[in-house]
Amino acid sequence: MWMASNYMFMNNNKTEYLPVIPKTATATALVDGSVIRVGDATITASRFVRNLGVVIDHHLDFKKQVSSIVIVCSFHLRHINKMSRYLPMVTKERVVNAIITSWLDYCNCLLYGTSVNNIARLQRIHNSAARLILRRPRRDSAMPLLCILHWLPVPQRIEFKIIAFTYKAVHGNAPKYLSDLVCPYKPARALCSANNNLLTVVRTYVKAGDNSFVVAAATLWNVLHVHSNIKTFACLATFEARLKTHFFLLLLRLSLMFVYFYRYFS
């Protein structure tokens, strides 16, 4: 009735629905041949759907999305590599940022909590782009190259964007549908944590719930308070600059700890 009253019609050839199924279930029996009826239209189930360029699969593990990003970025990296010797480093960096980095950063918040394998595949693309710009062989370690280019690794890029969205939501600069998901922490009695600008972490019982924005935003925002006072900055540009420096310092500490334990226990 609502569609008819607004002069909207369903295109049967372009309409599909996605049943979300846990990996422990028999996905083949639940997806294949499953249909629903909406009015006179018959809609067939699909194993993955595309929304705003993002491929969402029936397990919500985003393997299909990561595979599409890897294919596109690998294609462009090969073509950029063919002309890289004719371009200065600044131009190569701009081209890579415009083509490769934009693909890695597009809707990457959805990849929060995804598998290590998915993150590793994207990180290999990121490392290849850094080696291409700096003209380094494949055997060179990628972390020093990322530091030279001042690039955050893929996991930190995902967390950076989520925290940036959270900052906007806390300060009232985000869309209402995001601001409504952020709830300030108000303890039942007077505690020191009441003045720490914390957020309430919603309790969930499934992994998909832990990866949602309402949980990820509050979790990352509260952890940020433990390490620094970045949240006190009122300017978004200053906040993002200090946040990026904060991530680089954490990576540097982890690298130093790894070198120390490697030398001590080897």
mmCIF file of C-alpha atoms in Angstrom:
data_model
loop_
_atom_site.group_PDB
_atom_site.id
_atom_site.type_symbol
_atom_site.label_atom_id
_atom_site.label_comp_id
_atom_site.label_asym_id
_atom_site.label_seq_id
_atom_site.Cartn_x
_atom_site.Cartn_y
_atom_site.Cartn_z
ATOM 1 C CA MET A 1 0.000 0.000 0.000
ATOM 2 C CA TRP A 2 2.789 2.436 0.885
ATOM 3 C CA MET A 3 4.571 1.810 -2.422
ATOM 4 C CA ALA A 4 1.352 2.178 -4.407
ATOM 5 C CA SER A 5 0.411 5.406 -2.630
ATOM 6 C CA ASN A 6 3.837 6.879 -3.517
ATOM 7 C CA TYR A 7 3.674 5.670 -7.136
ATOM 8 C CA MET A 8 6.514 3.204 -6.611
ATOM 9 C CA PHE A 9 6.784 -0.137 -8.370
ATOM 10 C CA MET A 10 9.051 -3.110 -7.715
ATOM 11 C CA ASN A 11 11.406 -4.209 -10.458
ATOM 12 C CA ASN A 12 11.443 -7.991 -10.190
ATOM 13 C CA ASN A 13 14.685 -8.300 -12.155
ATOM 14 C CA LYS A 14 16.592 -5.949 -9.822
ATOM 15 C CA THR A 15 15.017 -6.825 -6.480
ATOM 16 C CA GLU A 16 16.637 -9.394 -4.203
ATOM 17 C CA TYR A 17 16.903 -10.124 -0.523
ATOM 18 C CA LEU A 18 19.799 -11.298 1.625
ATOM 19 C CA PRO A 19 19.220 -13.881 4.367
ATOM 20 C CA VAL A 20 21.889 -13.442 7.051
ATOM 21 C CA ILE A 21 23.020 -16.894 8.141
ATOM 22 C CA PRO A 22 25.661 -17.874 10.734
ATOM 23 C CA LYS A 23 28.574 -19.906 9.477
ATOM 24 C CA THR A 24 27.565 -22.839 11.650
ATOM 25 C CA ALA A 25 24.270 -23.210 9.748
ATOM 26 C CA THR A 26 23.788 -25.085 6.494
ATOM 27 C CA ALA A 27 23.914 -22.049 4.231
ATOM 28 C CA THR A 28 23.285 -23.984 1.011
ATOM 29 C CA ALA A 29 19.960 -25.361 2.147
ATOM 30 C CA LEU A 30 18.792 -22.022 3.552
ATOM 31 C CA VAL A 31 19.805 -19.778 0.634
ATOM 32 C CA ASP A 32 19.444 -21.821 -2.531
ATOM 33 C CA GLY A 33 15.874 -21.862 -3.775
ATOM 34 C CA SER A 34 14.565 -19.655 -0.977
ATOM 35 C CA VAL A 35 11.962 -17.117 -2.124
ATOM 36 C CA ILE A 36 9.569 -14.632 -0.557
ATOM 37 C CA ARG A 37 6.506 -12.971 -2.031
ATOM 38 C CA VAL A 38 5.795 -9.237 -1.837
ATOM 39 C CA GLY A 39 2.402 -8.607 -3.377
ATOM 40 C CA ASP A 40 2.473 -10.230 -6.778
ATOM 41 C CA ALA A 41 6.281 -10.262 -6.981
ATOM 42 C CA THR A 42 8.460 -13.268 -6.187
ATOM 43 C CA ILE A 43 11.894 -12.359 -4.806
ATOM 44 C CA THR A 44 14.708 -14.904 -4.811
ATOM 45 C CA ALA A 45 17.350 -15.105 -2.094
ATOM 46 C CA SER A 46 20.917 -14.131 -2.928
ATOM 47 C CA ARG A 47 24.246 -15.050 -1.367
ATOM 48 C CA PHE A 48 25.460 -11.454 -1.622
ATOM 49 C CA VAL A 49 24.017 -8.056 -2.506
ATOM 50 C CA ARG A 50 25.620 -4.754 -3.487
ATOM 51 C CA ASN A 51 24.684 -1.533 -1.718
ATOM 52 C CA LEU A 52 26.443 1.736 -2.596
ATOM 53 C CA GLY A 53 29.303 -0.258 -4.078
ATOM 54 C CA VAL A 54 29.767 -2.439 -0.977
ATOM 55 C CA VAL A 55 29.282 -6.184 -1.410
ATOM 56 C CA ILE A 56 27.513 -7.712 1.612
ATOM 57 C CA ASP A 57 27.458 -11.498 1.828
ATOM 58 C CA HIS A 58 25.112 -13.773 3.752
ATOM 59 C CA HIS A 59 27.715 -14.486 6.473
ATOM 60 C CA LEU A 60 28.556 -10.784 7.006
ATOM 61 C CA ASP A 61 32.275 -11.608 6.845
ATOM 62 C CA PHE A 62 32.884 -9.274 3.836
ATOM 63 C CA LYS A 63 35.121 -11.726 1.998
ATOM 64 C CA LYS A 64 33.450 -10.799 -1.281
ATOM 65 C CA GLN A 65 33.981 -7.079 -0.612
ATOM 66 C CA VAL A 66 37.654 -7.567 0.253
ATOM 67 C CA SER A 67 38.170 -9.712 -2.848
ATOM 68 C CA SER A 68 36.669 -7.020 -5.079
ATOM 69 C CA ILE A 69 38.909 -4.348 -3.499
ATOM 70 C CA VAL A 70 41.999 -6.515 -3.958
ATOM 71 C CA ILE A 71 41.169 -7.211 -7.612
ATOM 72 C CA VAL A 72 40.584 -3.551 -8.469
ATOM 73 C CA CYS A 73 43.636 -2.272 -6.564
ATOM 74 C CA SER A 74 45.919 -4.932 -8.045
ATOM 75 C CA PHE A 75 44.745 -3.990 -11.523
ATOM 76 C CA HIS A 76 45.517 -0.297 -10.966
ATOM 77 C CA LEU A 77 48.827 -0.995 -9.225
ATOM 78 C CA ARG A 78 50.082 -2.936 -12.238
ATOM 79 C CA HIS A 79 49.252 -0.044 -14.559
ATOM 80 C CA ILE A 80 50.762 2.563 -12.226
ATOM 81 C CA ASN A 81 53.911 0.459 -11.934
ATOM 82 C CA LYS A 82 54.374 0.511 -15.714
ATOM 83 C CA MET A 83 54.583 4.307 -15.742
ATOM 84 C CA SER A 84 56.145 4.812 -12.304
ATOM 85 C CA ARG A 85 59.681 5.358 -13.619
ATOM 86 C CA TYR A 86 58.471 8.372 -15.593
ATOM 87 C CA LEU A 87 56.771 10.009 -12.595
ATOM 88 C CA PRO A 88 58.333 11.826 -9.630
ATOM 89 C CA MET A 89 57.598 10.472 -6.168
ATOM 90 C CA VAL A 90 55.133 13.269 -5.316
ATOM 91 C CA THR A 91 53.067 12.558 -8.415
ATOM 92 C CA LYS A 92 53.105 8.805 -7.767
ATOM 93 C CA GLU A 93 51.913 9.386 -4.208
ATOM 94 C CA ARG A 94 49.036 11.537 -5.425
ATOM 95 C CA VAL A 95 48.011 8.943 -8.000
ATOM 96 C CA VAL A 96 48.147 6.135 -5.451
ATOM 97 C CA ASN A 97 46.158 8.149 -2.918
ATOM 98 C CA ALA A 98 43.549 9.012 -5.515
ATOM 99 C CA ILE A 99 43.090 5.454 -6.782
ATOM 100 C CA ILE A 100 44.410 2.849 -4.338
ATOM 101 C CA THR A 101 43.980 4.539 -0.960
ATOM 102 C CA SER A 102 40.492 5.738 -1.815
ATOM 103 C CA TRP A 103 39.454 2.138 -2.497
ATOM 104 C CA LEU A 104 40.993 0.923 0.773
ATOM 105 C CA ASP A 105 39.301 3.672 2.790
ATOM 106 C CA TYR A 106 35.860 3.535 1.163
ATOM 107 C CA CYS A 107 33.353 2.263 3.772
ATOM 108 C CA ASN A 108 36.208 0.597 5.652
ATOM 109 C CA CYS A 109 34.327 1.054 8.938
ATOM 110 C CA LEU A 110 32.282 -1.985 7.913
ATOM 111 C CA LEU A 111 35.448 -4.080 8.142
ATOM 112 C CA TYR A 112 35.850 -3.475 11.879
ATOM 113 C CA GLY A 113 36.132 -6.866 13.554
ATOM 114 C CA THR A 114 36.530 -8.774 10.304
ATOM 115 C CA SER A 115 38.873 -11.746 10.009
ATOM 116 C CA VAL A 116 42.657 -11.430 10.165
ATOM 117 C CA ASN A 117 42.873 -12.902 6.681
ATOM 118 C CA ASN A 118 40.759 -10.093 5.203
ATOM 119 C CA ILE A 119 42.872 -7.427 6.900
ATOM 120 C CA ALA A 120 46.089 -9.123 5.761
ATOM 121 C CA ARG A 121 44.938 -9.135 2.129
ATOM 122 C CA LEU A 122 44.215 -5.405 2.243
ATOM 123 C CA GLN A 123 47.479 -4.705 4.057
ATOM 124 C CA ARG A 124 49.452 -6.464 1.321
ATOM 125 C CA ILE A 125 47.908 -4.105 -1.229
ATOM 126 C CA HIS A 126 48.791 -1.146 1.002
ATOM 127 C CA ASN A 127 52.368 -2.379 1.385
ATOM 128 C CA SER A 128 52.729 -2.854 -2.374
ATOM 129 C CA ALA A 129 51.573 0.714 -2.944
ATOM 130 C CA ALA A 130 54.174 2.023 -0.469
ATOM 131 C CA ARG A 131 56.961 0.018 -2.141
ATOM 132 C CA LEU A 132 55.864 1.278 -5.548
ATOM 133 C CA ILE A 133 56.060 4.934 -4.487
ATOM 134 C CA LEU A 134 59.454 4.590 -2.791
ATOM 135 C CA ARG A 135 60.817 2.161 -5.423
ATOM 136 C CA ARG A 136 61.741 -0.524 -2.912
ATOM 137 C CA PRO A 137 61.971 -4.285 -3.585
ATOM 138 C CA ARG A 138 59.351 -6.697 -2.346
ATOM 139 C CA ARG A 139 61.606 -8.152 0.362
ATOM 140 C CA ASP A 140 61.912 -4.827 2.201
ATOM 141 C CA SER A 141 59.888 -4.437 5.380
ATOM 142 C CA ALA A 142 56.762 -2.357 4.786
ATOM 143 C CA MET A 143 56.396 -0.738 8.212
ATOM 144 C CA PRO A 144 59.343 1.710 7.821
ATOM 145 C CA LEU A 145 58.002 2.657 4.383
ATOM 146 C CA LEU A 146 54.556 3.391 5.816
ATOM 147 C CA CYS A 147 56.176 5.597 8.447
ATOM 148 C CA ILE A 148 58.115 7.499 5.780
ATOM 149 C CA LEU A 149 54.886 8.159 3.872
ATOM 150 C CA HIS A 150 53.057 8.827 7.157
ATOM 151 C CA TRP A 151 50.468 6.155 6.329
ATOM 152 C CA LEU A 152 48.613 4.238 8.994
ATOM 153 C CA PRO A 153 48.241 0.469 8.491
ATOM 154 C CA VAL A 154 44.828 -0.849 7.501
ATOM 155 C CA PRO A 155 43.570 -1.799 11.019
ATOM 156 C CA GLN A 156 44.478 1.629 12.381
ATOM 157 C CA ARG A 157 42.856 3.339 9.388
ATOM 158 C CA ILE A 158 39.602 1.582 10.224
ATOM 159 C CA GLU A 159 39.786 2.573 13.882
ATOM 160 C CA PHE A 160 40.797 6.124 12.939
ATOM 161 C CA LYS A 161 37.658 6.614 10.853
ATOM 162 C CA ILE A 162 35.365 5.150 13.508
ATOM 163 C CA ILE A 163 36.845 7.409 16.184
ATOM 164 C CA ALA A 164 36.545 10.424 13.863
ATOM 165 C CA PHE A 165 32.850 9.661 13.317
ATOM 166 C CA THR A 166 32.437 9.250 17.077
ATOM 167 C CA TYR A 167 34.069 12.632 17.706
ATOM 168 C CA LYS A 168 31.623 14.276 15.307
ATOM 169 C CA ALA A 169 28.689 12.504 16.937
ATOM 170 C CA VAL A 170 29.777 13.538 20.449
ATOM 171 C CA HIS A 171 30.119 17.181 19.387
ATOM 172 C CA GLY A 172 26.854 17.240 17.434
ATOM 173 C CA ASN A 173 28.425 17.451 13.958
ATOM 174 C CA ALA A 174 27.345 14.011 12.727
ATOM 175 C CA PRO A 175 24.034 13.014 11.124
ATOM 176 C CA LYS A 176 21.240 12.325 13.567
ATOM 177 C CA TYR A 177 21.194 8.597 12.877
ATOM 178 C CA LEU A 178 24.799 8.409 14.135
ATOM 179 C CA SER A 179 24.378 10.834 17.021
ATOM 180 C CA ASP A 180 21.470 8.758 18.332
ATOM 181 C CA LEU A 181 23.769 5.740 18.622
ATOM 182 C CA VAL A 182 26.206 7.540 20.931
ATOM 183 C CA CYS A 183 25.140 7.652 24.574
ATOM 184 C CA PRO A 184 27.257 9.465 27.209
ATOM 185 C CA TYR A 185 28.243 7.396 30.227
ATOM 186 C CA LYS A 186 26.332 8.417 33.356
ATOM 187 C CA PRO A 187 27.149 6.287 36.431
ATOM 188 C CA ALA A 188 24.446 5.610 38.987
ATOM 189 C CA ARG A 189 26.494 7.265 41.738
ATOM 190 C CA ALA A 190 29.245 9.878 41.878
ATOM 191 C CA LEU A 191 32.418 8.393 40.382
ATOM 192 C CA CYS A 192 35.637 9.875 39.014
ATOM 193 C CA SER A 193 34.860 8.348 35.623
ATOM 194 C CA ALA A 194 31.805 10.596 35.295
ATOM 195 C CA ASN A 195 34.049 13.479 34.176
ATOM 196 C CA ASN A 196 36.140 11.481 31.703
ATOM 197 C CA ASN A 197 33.842 12.033 28.714
ATOM 198 C CA LEU A 198 33.170 8.310 28.326
ATOM 199 C CA LEU A 199 30.435 6.572 26.359
ATOM 200 C CA THR A 200 28.111 3.771 27.356
ATOM 201 C CA VAL A 201 29.097 0.432 25.832
ATOM 202 C CA VAL A 202 26.036 -1.558 24.800
ATOM 203 C CA ARG A 203 26.195 -5.174 25.857
ATOM 204 C CA THR A 204 25.758 -7.729 23.083
ATOM 205 C CA TYR A 205 25.871 -11.497 22.936
ATOM 206 C CA VAL A 206 26.896 -12.137 19.326
ATOM 207 C CA LYS A 207 30.013 -11.203 17.352
ATOM 208 C CA ALA A 208 28.017 -9.272 14.766
ATOM 209 C CA GLY A 209 26.691 -7.066 17.561
ATOM 210 C CA ASP A 210 30.206 -6.394 18.859
ATOM 211 C CA ASN A 211 31.210 -5.214 15.377
ATOM 212 C CA SER A 212 28.342 -2.732 15.090
ATOM 213 C CA PHE A 213 28.998 0.998 15.236
ATOM 214 C CA VAL A 214 27.165 1.520 18.528
ATOM 215 C CA VAL A 215 29.567 -0.888 20.288
ATOM 216 C CA ALA A 216 32.745 -0.166 18.315
ATOM 217 C CA ALA A 217 32.420 3.613 18.696
ATOM 218 C CA ALA A 218 32.005 3.481 22.475
ATOM 219 C CA THR A 219 34.748 0.874 22.921
ATOM 220 C CA LEU A 220 37.383 2.709 20.872
ATOM 221 C CA TRP A 221 36.409 6.079 22.355
ATOM 222 C CA ASN A 222 36.747 4.825 25.944
ATOM 223 C CA VAL A 223 40.101 3.140 25.235
ATOM 224 C CA LEU A 224 41.365 6.386 23.749
ATOM 225 C CA HIS A 225 40.958 8.098 27.118
ATOM 226 C CA VAL A 226 43.271 5.613 28.825
ATOM 227 C CA HIS A 227 46.265 6.469 26.617
ATOM 228 C CA SER A 228 45.950 10.211 26.037
ATOM 229 C CA ASN A 229 43.863 13.361 26.418
ATOM 230 C CA ILE A 230 43.162 13.759 22.708
ATOM 231 C CA LYS A 231 39.419 14.070 23.311
ATOM 232 C CA THR A 232 39.892 17.484 24.917
ATOM 233 C CA PHE A 233 40.666 19.187 21.579
ATOM 234 C CA ALA A 234 37.720 21.180 20.251
ATOM 235 C CA CYS A 235 38.915 21.457 16.633
ATOM 236 C CA LEU A 236 38.308 18.451 14.375
ATOM 237 C CA ALA A 237 41.476 19.031 12.330
ATOM 238 C CA THR A 238 43.631 19.186 15.471
ATOM 239 C CA PHE A 239 41.896 16.132 16.899
ATOM 240 C CA GLU A 240 42.551 14.058 13.747
ATOM 241 C CA ALA A 241 46.190 15.175 13.594
ATOM 242 C CA ARG A 242 46.799 14.238 17.238
ATOM 243 C CA LEU A 243 44.884 10.988 16.788
ATOM 244 C CA LYS A 244 47.087 9.990 13.865
ATOM 245 C CA THR A 245 50.208 10.806 15.894
ATOM 246 C CA HIS A 246 48.771 8.764 18.764
ATOM 247 C CA PHE A 247 48.393 5.704 16.514
ATOM 248 C CA PHE A 248 51.938 6.087 15.197
ATOM 249 C CA LEU A 249 53.319 6.249 18.749
ATOM 250 C CA LEU A 250 51.454 3.070 19.652
ATOM 251 C CA LEU A 251 52.849 1.313 16.588
ATOM 252 C CA LEU A 252 56.358 2.516 17.453
ATOM 253 C CA ARG A 253 56.064 1.135 20.975
ATOM 254 C CA LEU A 254 54.828 -2.199 19.669
ATOM 255 C CA SER A 255 57.704 -2.348 17.187
ATOM 256 C CA LEU A 256 60.257 -1.623 19.902
ATOM 257 C CA MET A 257 58.711 -4.251 22.178
ATOM 258 C CA PHE A 258 58.821 -6.799 19.347
ATOM 259 C CA VAL A 259 62.499 -6.073 18.652
ATOM 260 C CA TYR A 260 63.306 -6.309 22.363
ATOM 261 C CA PHE A 261 61.599 -9.670 22.884
ATOM 262 C CA TYR A 262 63.031 -11.028 19.633
ATOM 263 C CA ARG A 263 66.589 -10.189 20.680
ATOM 264 C CA TYR A 264 66.043 -11.313 24.274
ATOM 265 C CA PHE A 265 64.487 -14.699 23.555
ATOM 266 C CA SER A 266 66.353 -15.577 20.338
#
